[in-house]
Short mmCIF file of C-alpha atoms in Angstrom, two decimals:
data_model
loop_
_atom_site.label_atom_id
_atom_site.label_comp_id
_atom_site.label_asym_id
_atom_site.label_seq_id
_atom_site.Cartn_x
_atom_site.Cartn_y
_atom_site.Cartn_z
CA MET A 1 116.56 106.74 -108.28
CA LYS A 2 118.08 107.54 -104.88
CA LYS A 3 116.63 104.35 -103.40
CA HIS A 4 118.24 102.37 -106.25
CA SER A 5 121.67 103.95 -105.59
CA PHE A 6 121.37 103.29 -101.80
CA ASN A 7 120.63 99.60 -102.40
CA ILE A 8 123.62 99.19 -104.65
CA ILE A 9 125.91 100.83 -102.04
CA VAL A 10 124.56 98.56 -99.31
CA LEU A 11 125.24 95.48 -101.46
CA VAL A 12 128.83 96.60 -102.16
CA LEU A 13 129.57 97.33 -98.51
CA THR A 14 128.05 93.99 -97.42
CA PHE A 15 130.29 92.11 -99.93
CA CYS A 16 133.40 93.99 -98.81
CA ILE A 17 132.75 93.31 -95.11
CA SER A 18 132.06 89.64 -95.81
CA PHE A 19 135.24 89.29 -97.88
CA LYS A 20 137.29 90.95 -95.20
CA GLY A 21 135.94 88.61 -92.48
CA VAL A 22 136.73 85.48 -94.58
CA SER A 23 140.24 86.66 -95.47
CA GLN A 24 141.15 87.13 -91.85
CA GLN A 25 140.30 83.57 -90.87
CA GLU A 26 143.08 81.01 -90.64
CA VAL A 27 142.98 78.10 -93.16
CA LEU A 28 143.31 74.70 -91.52
CA THR A 29 145.09 72.60 -94.15
CA LYS A 30 144.58 68.86 -94.48
CA GLU A 31 148.17 68.24 -93.44
CA GLN A 32 147.72 70.36 -90.32
CA ALA A 33 144.47 68.55 -89.44
CA VAL A 34 146.11 65.16 -89.75
CA ALA A 35 149.05 66.21 -87.59
CA LEU A 36 146.78 67.68 -84.91
CA ALA A 37 144.56 64.58 -84.89
CA LEU A 38 147.57 62.23 -84.52
CA ASP A 39 148.97 64.34 -81.66
CA ASN A 40 145.76 65.10 -79.76
CA ASN A 41 143.00 62.73 -80.63
CA TYR A 42 142.11 60.73 -77.49
CA GLY A 43 141.62 57.44 -79.29
CA VAL A 44 145.08 57.74 -80.85
CA LYS A 45 146.60 58.66 -77.47
CA ILE A 46 145.04 55.58 -75.88
CA ALA A 47 146.31 53.36 -78.70
CA LYS A 48 149.85 54.80 -78.31
CA ASN A 49 149.77 54.06 -74.58
CA ALA A 50 148.80 50.46 -75.33
CA VAL A 51 151.87 50.19 -77.65
CA THR A 52 154.07 51.59 -74.89
CA VAL A 53 152.77 49.00 -72.42
CA ALA A 54 153.40 46.21 -74.95
CA GLU A 55 156.89 47.55 -75.54
CA ASN A 56 157.57 47.56 -71.83
CA ASN A 57 156.46 43.97 -71.65
CA THR A 58 159.16 42.93 -74.11
CA SER A 59 161.87 44.18 -71.77
CA ILE A 60 164.23 41.61 -70.25
CA LEU A 61 162.75 42.67 -66.87
CA ASN A 62 159.52 40.88 -67.85
CA THR A 63 160.93 37.70 -69.40
CA GLY A 64 162.00 35.60 -66.37
CA PHE A 65 165.61 35.42 -67.67
CA LEU A 66 166.99 37.34 -64.70
CA PRO A 67 167.48 35.85 -61.22
CA THR A 68 165.47 36.88 -58.19
CA VAL A 69 167.18 38.22 -55.08
CA THR A 70 165.47 38.44 -51.70
CA GLY A 71 166.63 39.64 -48.32
CA ASN A 72 165.42 38.30 -44.95
CA ALA A 73 166.06 39.42 -41.37
CA GLY A 74 164.56 38.58 -38.04
CA ALA A 75 164.97 38.95 -34.28
CA THR A 76 163.49 36.89 -31.38
CA TYR A 77 163.58 37.76 -27.66
CA ASN A 78 162.60 35.24 -24.92
CA LEU A 79 162.01 35.78 -21.18
CA ASP A 80 161.63 32.42 -19.47
CA ASN A 81 161.30 30.79 -16.06
CA SER A 82 163.24 27.53 -16.11
CA GLU A 83 164.03 24.67 -13.69
CA VAL A 84 167.22 22.97 -14.92
CA GLU A 85 168.78 19.64 -14.02
CA PHE A 86 172.08 18.99 -15.77
CA SER A 87 173.21 15.57 -16.94
CA ASP A 88 176.56 16.29 -15.43
CA ALA A 89 176.12 15.37 -11.75
CA SER A 90 178.88 17.74 -10.74
CA ARG A 91 176.68 20.61 -11.74
CA PRO A 92 173.90 21.35 -9.30
CA SER A 93 170.32 21.85 -10.51
CA ALA A 94 169.12 25.38 -10.74
CA ILE A 95 165.94 27.38 -10.95
CA LEU A 96 166.06 30.40 -13.30
CA ASN A 97 163.39 33.13 -13.14
CA GLY A 98 163.31 35.79 -15.80
CA ALA A 99 166.07 34.13 -17.91
CA GLU A 100 166.68 36.18 -21.04
CA SER A 101 167.71 34.81 -24.48
CA SER A 102 167.65 36.31 -27.99
CA ARG A 103 168.23 35.23 -31.59
CA TYR A 104 169.08 37.40 -34.62
CA ASN A 105 169.34 36.38 -38.27
CA ALA A 106 169.88 37.97 -41.66
CA SER A 107 170.32 36.49 -45.18
CA VAL A 108 170.39 37.24 -48.86
CA ASN A 109 168.94 34.61 -51.14
CA VAL A 110 169.34 34.15 -54.89
CA ASN A 111 167.23 31.96 -57.12
CA TYR A 112 167.76 31.41 -60.80
CA MET A 113 165.98 29.14 -63.23
CA LEU A 114 168.58 27.48 -65.50
CA PHE A 115 166.06 25.63 -67.64
CA ASP A 116 162.26 25.66 -67.63
CA GLY A 117 161.55 23.57 -70.71
CA LEU A 118 162.11 26.60 -73.04
CA GLY A 119 158.98 28.23 -71.70
CA ARG A 120 160.71 31.56 -71.13
CA ARG A 121 162.04 31.63 -74.65
CA TYR A 122 158.62 31.06 -76.20
CA ASN A 123 156.99 33.56 -73.85
CA TYR A 124 159.60 36.19 -74.81
CA LYS A 125 158.95 35.59 -78.50
CA ARG A 126 155.17 35.79 -77.80
CA LEU A 127 155.66 39.15 -76.09
CA LYS A 128 157.54 40.49 -79.13
CA GLU A 129 154.70 39.28 -81.42
CA GLN A 130 152.20 40.86 -79.06
CA TYR A 131 154.09 44.14 -79.22
CA GLN A 132 153.95 44.08 -83.03
CA LEU A 133 150.26 43.25 -82.87
CA SER A 134 149.66 46.23 -80.62
CA GLU A 135 151.45 48.41 -83.20
CA LEU A 136 149.09 47.11 -85.91
CA GLN A 137 146.11 47.76 -83.63
CA ALA A 138 147.34 51.32 -83.12
CA ARG A 139 147.80 51.70 -86.86
CA GLU A 140 144.18 50.56 -87.35
CA THR A 141 143.05 53.15 -84.80
CA ILE A 142 145.07 55.82 -86.63
CA GLU A 143 143.60 54.84 -90.00
CA ASN A 144 140.06 54.88 -88.65
CA THR A 145 140.73 58.28 -87.05
CA ILE A 146 142.03 59.69 -90.33
CA ILE A 147 138.93 58.45 -92.17
CA GLN A 148 136.76 59.98 -89.45
CA LEU A 149 138.79 63.19 -89.62
CA PHE A 150 138.34 63.58 -93.39
CA SER A 151 134.71 62.60 -93.24
CA VAL A 152 134.16 65.61 -90.93
CA TYR A 153 136.74 67.82 -92.71
CA TYR A 154 135.16 67.36 -96.11
CA ASN A 155 131.75 67.89 -94.52
CA VAL A 156 133.01 71.32 -93.36
CA ALA A 157 134.48 71.95 -96.85
CA GLN A 158 131.21 70.99 -98.56
CA LEU A 159 129.17 73.22 -96.30
CA ALA A 160 131.65 76.04 -96.87
CA ASP A 161 131.32 75.64 -100.67
CA ASN A 162 127.56 75.44 -100.30
CA LEU A 163 127.54 78.62 -98.26
CA ASN A 164 129.50 80.47 -100.89
CA THR A 165 127.10 79.24 -103.55
CA LEU A 166 124.08 80.25 -101.51
CA GLU A 167 125.54 83.69 -100.86
CA GLU A 168 126.13 84.17 -104.59
CA THR A 169 122.51 83.14 -105.22
CA LEU A 170 121.31 85.63 -102.59
CA ASN A 171 123.41 88.40 -104.19
CA VAL A 172 121.75 87.68 -107.54
CA THR A 173 118.30 87.74 -105.95
CA LYS A 174 119.07 91.05 -104.20
CA ASP A 175 120.15 92.51 -107.51
CA ARG A 176 116.89 91.28 -108.95
CA LEU A 177 114.97 93.01 -106.13
CA VAL A 178 116.82 96.29 -106.82
CA ARG A 179 115.97 96.00 -110.51
CA ALA A 180 112.34 95.17 -109.74
CA GLU A 181 112.01 98.13 -107.43
CA TYR A 182 113.62 100.39 -110.02
CA GLN A 183 111.28 99.18 -112.71
CA PHE A 184 108.24 99.49 -110.38
CA GLU A 185 109.16 103.10 -109.61
CA TYR A 186 109.12 103.90 -113.31
CA GLY A 187 106.01 101.86 -114.04
CA GLN A 188 107.68 99.15 -116.06
CA ASN A 189 106.21 96.30 -113.94
CA THR A 190 103.83 95.63 -111.13
CA LYS A 191 104.38 95.33 -107.38
CA LEU A 192 104.10 91.55 -107.81
CA GLU A 193 107.63 91.34 -109.21
CA VAL A 194 108.95 93.19 -106.14
CA LEU A 195 107.06 90.88 -103.77
CA ASN A 196 108.29 87.75 -105.59
CA ALA A 197 111.88 88.96 -105.32
CA GLN A 198 111.42 89.69 -101.63
CA VAL A 199 109.99 86.17 -101.06
CA ASP A 200 112.95 84.65 -102.86
CA ILE A 201 115.38 86.74 -100.80
CA ASN A 202 113.72 85.43 -97.63
CA ASN A 203 114.06 81.87 -98.80
CA ASP A 204 117.65 82.32 -99.85
CA SER A 205 118.43 83.97 -96.50
CA ILE A 206 116.84 81.09 -94.61
CA ASN A 207 118.95 78.63 -96.57
CA ILE A 208 122.08 80.62 -95.61
CA ILE A 209 121.12 80.75 -91.98
CA ASN A 210 120.58 76.99 -91.88
CA THR A 211 123.83 76.28 -93.72
CA LYS A 212 125.80 78.57 -91.39
CA GLN A 213 124.46 76.68 -88.39
CA GLN A 214 125.28 73.36 -90.02
CA LEU A 215 128.80 74.69 -90.71
CA LYS A 216 129.25 75.71 -87.05
CA ASN A 217 128.17 72.28 -85.91
CA ALA A 218 130.46 70.57 -88.41
CA LYS A 219 133.38 72.67 -87.22
CA ARG A 220 132.66 71.61 -83.63
CA ASP A 221 132.71 67.97 -84.79
CA LEU A 222 136.03 68.58 -86.44
CA LYS A 223 137.49 70.17 -83.35
CA LEU A 224 136.40 67.13 -81.36
CA VAL A 225 138.30 64.82 -83.74
CA LEU A 226 141.32 67.12 -83.36
CA GLY A 227 141.17 66.74 -79.60
CA GLU A 228 139.59 70.19 -78.96
CA VAL A 229 143.00 71.90 -79.40
CA TYR A 230 141.89 74.24 -82.21
CA ASN A 231 140.17 77.15 -80.40
CA THR A 232 140.05 79.78 -83.11
CA ASP A 233 137.63 79.93 -86.05
CA PHE A 234 139.02 78.62 -89.28
CA ASP A 235 138.37 77.81 -92.89
CA VAL A 236 139.33 74.52 -94.60
CA GLU A 237 140.75 73.66 -97.95
CA THR A 238 138.04 72.86 -100.47
CA GLU A 239 140.17 71.72 -103.41
CA VAL A 240 140.73 67.97 -103.86
CA GLN A 241 142.83 65.91 -106.18
CA PHE A 242 142.21 62.36 -107.41
CA THR A 243 145.15 60.15 -108.14
CA LEU A 244 144.03 56.49 -108.18
CA GLN A 245 142.17 56.11 -111.52
CA PHE A 246 144.66 53.73 -113.05
CA GLN A 247 146.06 51.80 -110.09
CA LYS A 248 143.42 49.11 -109.38
CA ASP A 249 145.58 46.03 -109.92
CA SER A 250 148.58 47.26 -107.91
CA LEU A 251 146.38 48.47 -105.12
CA PHE A 252 144.60 45.11 -104.95
CA GLU A 253 147.92 43.29 -104.59
CA LYS A 254 148.88 45.62 -101.77
CA ALA A 255 145.56 44.96 -100.09
CA LYS A 256 146.35 41.29 -99.94
CA SER A 257 149.65 41.93 -98.19
CA ARG A 258 149.31 45.24 -96.37
CA ASN A 259 145.71 45.39 -95.17
CA VAL A 260 145.89 46.01 -91.42
CA ALA A 261 143.20 43.47 -90.51
CA LEU A 262 145.06 40.82 -92.46
CA LEU A 263 148.37 41.66 -90.82
CA GLN A 264 146.76 41.43 -87.39
CA THR A 265 145.49 37.98 -88.20
CA GLU A 266 148.90 36.86 -89.27
CA LYS A 267 150.34 38.07 -86.00
CA ASN A 268 147.61 36.14 -84.12
CA ILE A 269 148.63 33.00 -86.05
CA ALA A 270 152.25 33.49 -84.99
CA ILE A 271 151.13 33.98 -81.37
CA SER A 272 149.01 30.81 -81.49
CA LYS A 273 151.98 28.80 -82.69
CA LEU A 274 154.09 30.10 -79.81
CA ASP A 275 151.23 29.25 -77.39
CA ILE A 276 151.45 25.63 -78.54
CA SER A 277 155.25 25.56 -78.04
CA SER A 278 154.94 27.32 -74.67
CA GLY A 279 152.31 24.80 -73.56
CA ARG A 280 154.51 21.84 -74.58
CA SER A 281 157.39 23.19 -72.51
CA ALA A 282 155.53 22.02 -69.43
CA TYR A 283 156.30 18.44 -70.46
CA LEU A 284 160.01 19.01 -69.74
CA PRO A 285 161.76 19.24 -66.31
CA ALA A 286 162.83 22.49 -64.73
CA VAL A 287 166.31 23.01 -63.31
CA GLY A 288 167.15 25.83 -60.92
CA LEU A 289 169.98 27.23 -58.83
CA THR A 290 169.69 28.55 -55.30
CA GLY A 291 172.20 30.38 -53.18
CA SER A 292 172.24 32.33 -49.96
CA TYR A 293 174.52 34.14 -47.57
CA GLY A 294 173.35 34.18 -43.98
CA TRP A 295 174.26 35.55 -40.54
CA ASN A 296 172.81 34.16 -37.26
CA LYS A 297 173.52 35.07 -33.67
CA ASN A 298 172.11 33.38 -30.57
CA ASN A 299 172.30 34.86 -27.02
CA ASN A 300 171.39 31.94 -24.75
CA ASN A 301 170.26 32.01 -21.10
CA ALA A 302 172.31 30.67 -18.27
CA ALA A 303 170.86 27.21 -18.61
CA SER A 304 172.64 26.63 -21.94
CA PHE A 305 176.04 25.21 -22.38
CA VAL A 306 176.93 27.98 -24.87
CA ALA A 307 176.27 31.51 -23.84
CA THR A 308 176.57 33.09 -27.30
CA SER A 309 177.00 31.72 -30.82
CA THR A 310 177.39 33.49 -34.16
CA ASN A 311 177.24 31.78 -37.55
CA THR A 312 177.93 33.21 -40.99
CA GLY A 313 178.30 31.36 -44.26
CA LEU A 314 177.32 30.66 -47.86
CA SER A 315 175.10 27.94 -49.12
CA GLY A 316 174.12 26.86 -52.61
CA GLY A 317 172.08 24.19 -54.24
CA LEU A 318 170.80 22.75 -57.51
CA ASN A 319 167.20 21.62 -57.76
CA LEU A 320 165.28 19.72 -60.38
CA SER A 321 161.52 19.42 -60.66
CA TRP A 322 159.56 17.47 -63.16
CA ASN A 323 155.80 17.60 -63.24
CA LEU A 324 155.17 14.06 -64.47
CA PHE A 325 151.42 14.42 -64.51
CA ASP A 326 149.43 17.54 -63.65
CA GLY A 327 145.95 16.03 -63.97
CA GLY A 328 145.91 16.65 -67.75
CA SER A 329 145.77 20.46 -67.68
CA THR A 330 148.84 20.77 -69.91
CA ILE A 331 147.41 18.31 -72.43
CA ASN A 332 144.17 20.24 -72.52
CA ARG A 333 145.98 23.59 -72.82
CA VAL A 334 148.01 22.38 -75.80
CA ARG A 335 144.92 20.96 -77.49
CA ASN A 336 143.07 24.29 -77.11
CA ALA A 337 146.12 26.19 -78.42
CA LYS A 338 146.03 23.98 -81.57
CA ILE A 339 142.30 24.64 -82.05
CA ASN A 340 142.90 28.37 -81.62
CA LEU A 341 145.63 28.21 -84.28
CA GLU A 342 143.19 26.56 -86.67
CA THR A 343 140.64 29.23 -85.91
CA GLN A 344 143.12 32.01 -86.67
CA LYS A 345 143.91 30.33 -90.01
CA LEU A 346 140.23 30.18 -90.86
CA GLN A 347 139.84 33.80 -89.96
CA LYS A 348 142.70 34.71 -92.23
CA GLU A 349 140.99 32.95 -95.16
CA ASN A 350 137.76 34.73 -94.37
CA ILE A 351 139.51 38.10 -94.15
CA LEU A 352 141.08 37.53 -97.53
CA LEU A 353 137.63 36.91 -99.04
CA ASN A 354 136.31 40.04 -97.30
CA ILE A 355 139.25 42.11 -98.51
CA GLU A 356 138.57 41.09 -102.13
CA ARG A 357 134.90 41.97 -101.81
CA ASP A 358 135.44 45.20 -99.91
CA PHE A 359 138.15 46.36 -102.28
CA ASN A 360 136.07 45.73 -105.34
CA ASN A 361 133.05 47.42 -103.79
CA ALA A 362 135.17 50.37 -102.66
CA TRP A 363 136.80 50.68 -106.03
CA ASP A 364 133.49 50.54 -107.94
CA ASN A 365 132.02 53.15 -105.59
CA TYR A 366 135.04 55.35 -106.17
CA MET A 367 134.89 55.07 -109.95
CA ASN A 368 131.14 55.60 -109.98
CA ARG A 369 131.32 58.66 -107.73
CA LEU A 370 134.23 60.02 -109.79
CA GLU A 371 132.16 59.62 -112.95
CA ILE A 372 129.18 61.31 -111.24
CA TYR A 373 131.48 64.16 -110.25
CA ASP A 374 132.69 64.57 -113.83
CA ILE A 375 129.08 64.60 -115.06
CA GLN A 376 128.17 67.17 -112.38
CA GLU A 377 131.03 69.37 -113.54
CA LYS A 378 129.67 69.25 -117.08
CA ASN A 379 126.17 69.85 -115.75
CA ILE A 380 127.47 73.04 -114.07
CA LEU A 381 128.55 74.38 -117.44
CA THR A 382 125.11 73.67 -118.91
CA ALA A 383 123.26 75.16 -115.98
CA GLN A 384 125.57 78.20 -115.94
CA ASN A 385 125.06 78.77 -119.70
CA ASN A 386 121.31 78.36 -119.28
CA PHE A 387 121.26 80.84 -116.37
CA GLU A 388 123.36 83.45 -118.18
CA ARG A 389 121.12 83.27 -121.25
CA THR A 390 117.97 83.47 -119.09
CA GLN A 391 119.48 86.40 -117.20
CA GLU A 392 120.13 88.29 -120.42
CA LYS A 393 116.60 87.70 -121.61
CA PHE A 394 115.25 88.69 -118.16
CA LYS A 395 117.05 92.02 -118.37
CA ILE A 396 115.39 92.88 -121.67
CA GLY A 397 111.97 91.62 -120.56
CA GLN A 398 111.77 88.41 -122.71
CA VAL A 399 111.64 86.16 -119.57
CA ASN A 400 109.52 86.66 -116.49
CA SER A 401 110.73 86.40 -112.90
CA ILE A 402 109.41 82.91 -112.45
CA GLU A 403 111.41 81.53 -115.43
CA PHE A 404 114.48 83.45 -114.21
CA ARG A 405 114.06 82.02 -110.68
CA GLN A 406 113.80 78.52 -112.05
CA ALA A 407 117.06 78.93 -113.99
CA GLN A 408 118.66 80.29 -110.91
CA LEU A 409 117.49 77.33 -108.80
CA ASN A 410 118.67 74.92 -111.47
CA LEU A 411 122.17 76.41 -111.30
CA LEU A 412 122.08 76.32 -107.48
CA SER A 413 121.00 72.67 -107.47
CA ALA A 414 123.74 71.77 -109.94
CA GLU A 415 126.42 73.50 -107.90
CA LEU A 416 125.26 71.90 -104.61
CA SER A 417 125.16 68.50 -106.29
CA ARG A 418 128.62 69.04 -107.73
CA ASN A 419 129.96 69.91 -104.22
CA GLN A 420 128.47 66.77 -102.76
CA ALA A 421 129.79 64.54 -105.56
CA LYS A 422 133.26 65.97 -105.29
CA PHE A 423 133.75 65.14 -101.59
CA GLU A 424 131.92 61.84 -101.78
CA ALA A 425 134.32 60.78 -104.52
CA LYS A 426 137.33 61.84 -102.43
CA LEU A 427 136.08 59.92 -99.35
CA SER A 428 135.66 56.85 -101.58
CA GLU A 429 139.23 57.24 -102.72
CA LEU A 430 140.44 57.29 -99.09
CA GLU A 431 138.43 54.16 -98.38
CA VAL A 432 140.23 52.36 -101.23
CA LEU A 433 143.53 53.54 -99.78
CA GLN A 434 142.59 52.20 -96.31
CA ILE A 435 141.62 48.80 -97.58
CA SER A 436 144.85 48.55 -99.62
CA GLY A 437 146.96 49.49 -96.62
CA GLU A 438 148.26 52.65 -98.26
CA LEU A 439 146.31 55.30 -96.33
CA LEU A 440 149.36 56.30 -94.22
CA ASN A 441 151.71 56.32 -97.26
CA VAL A 442 150.08 59.14 -99.24
CA GLU A 443 150.11 62.91 -99.00
CA PHE A 444 146.79 64.43 -98.11
#
């Protein structure tokens, strides 16, 4: 009797300590996980940097619309030996050894392209389209990161639910062991019942140990997606809500207009059209302005008529260049740009077909998994009812330990299957949202 009381006390203390440890852990909500991933995930950071570079490229500093200004300066020093005969006969010839002379110059030059066949204009538009394309590419990276995040997050949640279920199963098995030991002490059963219960406790304990290790690994995977910024232990939310059961038609229409892969193809089509226009601009002449302000000073040797001269002044000019024939490179470039445009249009048609197929597949997967989850929920009620009835009969000796264990395992299997079905259905729902372009427009 004392041994029975001691076992009960141990079970109560173990439950209290376990409950205390869980209650002290912080719960990482889905919203917090998304915020952390968007701020710290390395893939997202790299994508944001690419967007910043593309934005910088759309600046007027990168368009060629501004003039170029250059400064030049120079100095020359000469030391010469000269023999000089002047054309003026009145001036005697002379021999100069070590005659010094120097020249100095400085200038500021301005060049500005007035007209380049509209090439700058098309290039600027292309840069803007490229910037918007980089935003779509960043959005695709963010969407993929969120899907990856929830794949790992719900894996943690499923393992946490599984762990709770396994611990409840272990508690029931421990209670069965206490009961078997009590009955054995009073001669109501054999030692075999005690041994069977101990074996089942060992099996249940092994399942818990394995699940705890899997849970630790899954949390490490989750921290990696979060950018390794979450250093404390944590729990996750295990409740999910489903909201898309009656929105198939509207979501499919959104998929045909908001899918990120489709939007990227449309941007590539716009860029290809601008490539054609930019290539054609080479057929037109270019007109440019030049201007400069210069200063020159010459210090001549004694053989010169002028000892020192200094010049300052402005100069300007207008130049026109027209590449009448460049060996056919412009013609070839325009032809290739037209072919690339046709390729982008074909890719768009292919993507539309893929979107229709992927959406229907994702939707059917979602509905099937949602139905499976509903069935598993009902199966839980059946398994729970069966277990409770078996447990009552086991207490009064109408069911042996093997039948009781089978009912217990049936309930465990039903609960584990329900947990898996729940999170698989939720991930399928997120996949539908991603294909329809609505993943970033919903609350998690």
